[in-house]
Tab-separated table of C-alpha atoms and ligand atoms in Angstrom:
chain	number	residue	atom	x	y	z
A	1	UNK	CA	53.417	103.547	97.486
A	2	UNK	CA	54.775	106.102	95.020
A	3	UNK	CA	58.012	107.943	95.532
A	4	UNK	CA	59.517	111.126	94.167
A	5	UNK	CA	62.776	112.989	94.446
A	6	UNK	CA	63.244	115.153	97.521
A	7	UNK	CA	65.904	117.645	98.589
A	8	UNK	CA	69.563	117.448	97.745
A	9	UNK	CA	71.602	115.824	100.528
A	10	UNK	CA	74.974	116.112	98.753
A	11	UNK	CA	75.467	118.492	95.866
A	12	UNK	CA	77.709	117.713	92.886
A	13	UNK	CA	80.185	120.348	94.132
A	14	UNK	CA	80.340	118.848	97.613
A	15	UNK	CA	80.816	115.370	96.155
A	16	UNK	CA	83.536	116.538	93.756
A	17	UNK	CA	85.476	118.258	96.574
A	18	UNK	CA	85.371	115.171	98.764
A	19	UNK	CA	86.277	112.827	95.893
A	20	UNK	CA	89.400	114.921	95.248
A	21	UNK	CA	90.321	114.802	98.956
A	22	UNK	CA	89.991	111.012	99.043
A	23	UNK	CA	92.066	110.632	95.864
A	24	UNK	CA	94.786	112.837	97.409
A	25	UNK	CA	94.747	110.746	100.582
A	26	UNK	CA	95.050	107.507	98.606
A	27	UNK	CA	97.863	108.965	96.488
A	28	UNK	CA	99.790	109.755	99.696
A	29	UNK	CA	99.271	106.256	101.115
A	30	UNK	CA	100.621	104.146	98.226
A	31	UNK	CA	104.030	103.562	96.678
A	32	UNK	CA	104.467	104.707	93.106
A	33	UNK	CA	106.332	101.557	92.030
A	34	UNK	CA	103.605	99.016	92.790
A	35	UNK	CA	100.314	98.546	90.932
A	36	UNK	CA	97.245	99.750	92.796
A	37	UNK	CA	94.130	97.862	91.711
A	38	UNK	CA	90.909	99.772	92.188
A	39	UNK	CA	88.069	97.262	92.309
A	40	UNK	CA	84.645	98.743	91.653
A	41	UNK	CA	81.546	96.866	92.713
A	42	UNK	CA	78.922	97.309	90.023
A	43	UNK	CA	76.676	98.958	89.454
A	44	UNK	CA	76.473	101.843	91.858
A	45	UNK	CA	80.193	102.311	92.523
A	46	UNK	CA	81.077	102.806	88.836
A	47	UNK	CA	80.096	106.473	88.998
A	48	UNK	CA	82.178	107.256	92.088
A	49	UNK	CA	85.114	105.120	90.915
A	50	UNK	CA	85.510	106.827	87.554
A	51	UNK	CA	85.589	110.252	89.181
A	52	UNK	CA	87.923	109.034	91.935
A	53	UNK	CA	90.587	107.521	89.683
A	54	UNK	CA	90.615	110.585	87.433
A	55	UNK	CA	91.675	112.633	90.465
A	56	UNK	CA	94.674	110.374	91.065
A	57	UNK	CA	98.142	111.478	89.941
A	58	UNK	CA	99.623	110.226	86.663
A	59	UNK	CA	102.632	108.633	88.356
A	60	UNK	CA	100.499	106.351	90.508
A	61	UNK	CA	100.191	102.929	88.812
A	62	UNK	CA	96.396	102.763	88.916
A	63	UNK	CA	94.587	99.745	87.455
A	64	UNK	CA	90.794	99.470	87.295
A	65	UNK	CA	88.751	96.298	87.497
A	66	UNK	CA	85.127	95.552	88.288
A	67	UNK	CA	83.056	92.886	89.959
A	68	UNK	CA	79.342	92.446	89.829
A	69	UNK	CA	77.811	90.892	92.913
A	70	UNK	CA	74.306	90.531	94.228
A	71	UNK	CA	73.758	91.707	97.747
A	72	UNK	CA	70.134	92.694	97.838
A	73	UNK	CA	67.517	90.108	96.948
A	74	UNK	CA	64.049	91.167	95.918
A	75	UNK	CA	63.496	93.299	98.975
A	76	UNK	CA	65.600	96.083	100.387
A	77	UNK	CA	67.557	93.987	102.883
A	78	UNK	CA	70.944	92.472	102.204
A	79	UNK	CA	70.761	88.709	101.931
A	80	UNK	CA	74.180	88.376	103.512
A	81	UNK	CA	75.300	86.102	100.731
A	82	UNK	CA	77.373	87.511	97.931
A	83	UNK	CA	76.738	85.946	94.571
A	84	UNK	CA	79.269	86.776	91.888
A	85	UNK	CA	77.797	87.600	88.487
A	86	UNK	CA	80.982	88.983	86.971
A	87	UNK	CA	84.417	88.404	88.426
A	88	UNK	CA	87.651	90.388	88.141
A	89	UNK	CA	89.491	90.154	84.835
A	90	UNK	CA	92.951	90.083	86.405
A	91	UNK	CA	94.596	88.407	89.348
A	92	UNK	CA	95.074	90.555	92.462
A	93	UNK	CA	97.694	88.279	93.997
A	94	UNK	CA	100.574	90.311	95.424
A	95	UNK	CA	98.958	93.603	94.453
A	96	UNK	CA	97.640	96.474	96.511
A	97	UNK	CA	93.854	96.540	96.226
A	98	UNK	CA	91.188	99.055	97.146
A	99	UNK	CA	87.578	97.940	96.948
A	100	UNK	CA	85.325	100.834	96.011
A	101	UNK	CA	81.645	100.882	96.936
A	102	UNK	CA	79.027	103.584	96.586
A	103	UNK	CA	77.440	102.750	99.931
A	104	UNK	CA	77.915	100.557	102.978
A	105	UNK	CA	74.671	99.779	104.722
A	106	UNK	CA	74.379	96.543	106.733
A	107	UNK	CA	78.012	95.860	105.842
A	108	UNK	CA	77.195	92.295	104.801
A	109	UNK	CA	78.231	92.738	101.173
A	110	UNK	CA	81.614	94.229	102.031
A	111	UNK	CA	82.223	91.750	104.849
A	112	UNK	CA	81.733	88.827	102.480
A	113	UNK	CA	83.519	90.432	99.599
A	114	UNK	CA	86.622	91.392	101.565
A	115	UNK	CA	86.895	87.852	102.948
A	116	UNK	CA	86.619	86.486	99.434
A	117	UNK	CA	89.240	88.866	98.041
A	118	UNK	CA	91.635	88.274	100.965
A	119	UNK	CA	91.607	84.620	99.942
A	120	UNK	CA	93.223	85.653	96.661
A	121	UNK	CA	96.308	86.899	98.526
A	122	UNK	CA	96.573	90.572	97.625
A	123	UNK	CA	99.568	92.442	99.111
A	124	UNK	CA	97.035	94.683	100.875
A	125	UNK	CA	93.298	95.200	100.816
A	126	UNK	CA	91.513	98.409	101.770
A	127	UNK	CA	87.956	99.640	101.468
A	128	UNK	CA	86.761	102.964	100.115
A	129	UNK	CA	83.092	103.969	100.258
A	130	UNK	CA	81.391	107.150	99.204
A	131	UNK	CA	78.514	106.866	101.676
A	132	UNK	CA	78.318	105.206	105.055
A	133	UNK	CA	74.848	104.507	106.455
A	134	UNK	CA	76.472	103.646	109.770
A	135	UNK	CA	73.222	103.306	111.740
A	136	UNK	CA	72.267	100.249	109.707
A	137	UNK	CA	75.386	98.206	110.307
A	138	UNK	CA	74.798	94.518	111.106
A	139	UNK	CA	78.381	93.405	110.896
A	140	UNK	CA	81.661	95.171	111.488
A	141	UNK	CA	83.440	96.417	108.381
A	142	UNK	CA	86.667	98.384	108.367
A	143	UNK	CA	86.195	101.359	106.074
A	144	UNK	CA	89.581	102.912	105.279
A	145	UNK	CA	88.378	105.811	103.139
A	146	UNK	CA	84.887	107.264	103.580
A	147	UNK	CA	83.242	110.114	101.717
A	148	UNK	CA	80.286	110.939	103.925
A	149	UNK	CA	78.393	109.430	106.842
A	150	UNK	CA	74.684	109.749	106.144
A	151	UNK	CA	71.444	109.108	108.084
A	152	UNK	CA	69.258	106.065	107.495
A	153	UNK	CA	67.158	107.598	104.704
A	154	UNK	CA	66.644	106.562	101.085
A	155	UNK	CA	69.017	108.456	98.833
A	156	UNK	CA	69.588	108.269	95.082
A	157	UNK	CA	71.847	109.716	92.436
A	158	UNK	CA	75.546	109.578	91.589
A	159	UNK	CA	75.224	105.831	91.067
A	160	UNK	CA	72.665	105.060	93.746
A	161	UNK	CA	69.304	103.828	92.577
A	162	UNK	CA	65.820	103.281	93.836
A	163	UNK	CA	64.194	100.382	91.926
A	164	UNK	CA	66.828	100.889	89.209
A	165	UNK	CA	65.941	104.570	88.763
A	166	UNK	CA	67.766	107.825	89.358
A	167	UNK	CA	71.359	106.558	89.229
A	168	UNK	CA	72.179	109.185	86.642
A	169	UNK	CA	71.540	112.232	88.835
A	170	UNK	CA	74.566	114.437	89.391
A	171	UNK	CA	73.537	115.321	92.953
A	172	UNK	CA	72.578	112.874	95.685
A	173	UNK	CA	68.978	113.435	96.728
A	174	UNK	CA	66.472	112.076	99.201
A	175	UNK	CA	63.602	109.936	97.972
A	176	UNK	CA	60.295	110.866	99.582
A	177	UNK	CA	56.731	109.601	99.472
A	178	UNK	CA	54.454	111.367	96.986
B	201	LIG	C1	74.412	98.285	97.234
B	201	LIG	C2	75.831	98.807	97.423
B	201	LIG	C3	76.493	97.682	98.131
B	201	LIG	C4	75.398	97.111	98.995
B	201	LIG	C5	75.529	97.669	100.379
B	201	LIG	O1	74.405	97.490	96.102
B	201	LIG	O2	76.438	99.124	96.206
B	201	LIG	O3	76.993	96.711	97.246
B	201	LIG	O4	74.171	97.519	98.407
B	201	LIG	O5	74.608	97.086	101.225
B	201	LIG	P1	75.009	96.260	102.530
B	201	LIG	O6	76.077	97.021	103.255
B	201	LIG	O7	73.695	96.228	103.302
B	201	LIG	O8	75.430	94.897	102.104
B	201	LIG	P2	73.119	96.980	95.354
B	201	LIG	O9	72.946	95.543	95.636
B	201	LIG	O10	71.973	97.913	95.629
B	201	LIG	O11	73.568	97.019	93.833
B	201	LIG	P3	73.825	98.214	92.818
B	201	LIG	O12	75.177	98.809	93.137
B	201	LIG	O13	73.822	97.518	91.507
B	201	LIG	O14	72.708	99.216	92.974
């Protein structure tokens, strides 16, 4: 089946407004004198993360690190097993950590990942997602900062792909059948 881009679900302006709000909320929640490690889960979250941290105030001690994990196998369902392809560069022990994801779907990736990161003894661990496909949840995940709750439809853009395409779009759009 062939697919094409459909309507915009979230425009670049809407996304930018919400990203700023989340950054403001995070800035209020954390002490200035302790490092705050923002952990982006590649690849999708890189787009959201870079915009998010640039909205954070200069006096907040923001550090950025990335992990690359596999959640989806060949199909479109989460395998439930997180395989690490690229790990964090720095230790998170004793630090405040926020894991940033572009989307939470079944929740399996974040559930596994947060367990794994908790084992490294951070001072605190929170989760920030841009999109929450809440209807698809298979396991409970505590999302501390959420951009938008969206319906169970294929969406792409702003980091989200369909078969590796369309991550680069500035707006988030539906994918529809041709
Ligand atoms: C997406 C997303 C999450 C995961 C969410 O990643 O970034 O990591 O799927 O799904 P879940 O809640 O059902 O586990 P994906 O594997 O598509 O990788 P990508 O970021 O490289 O596109």
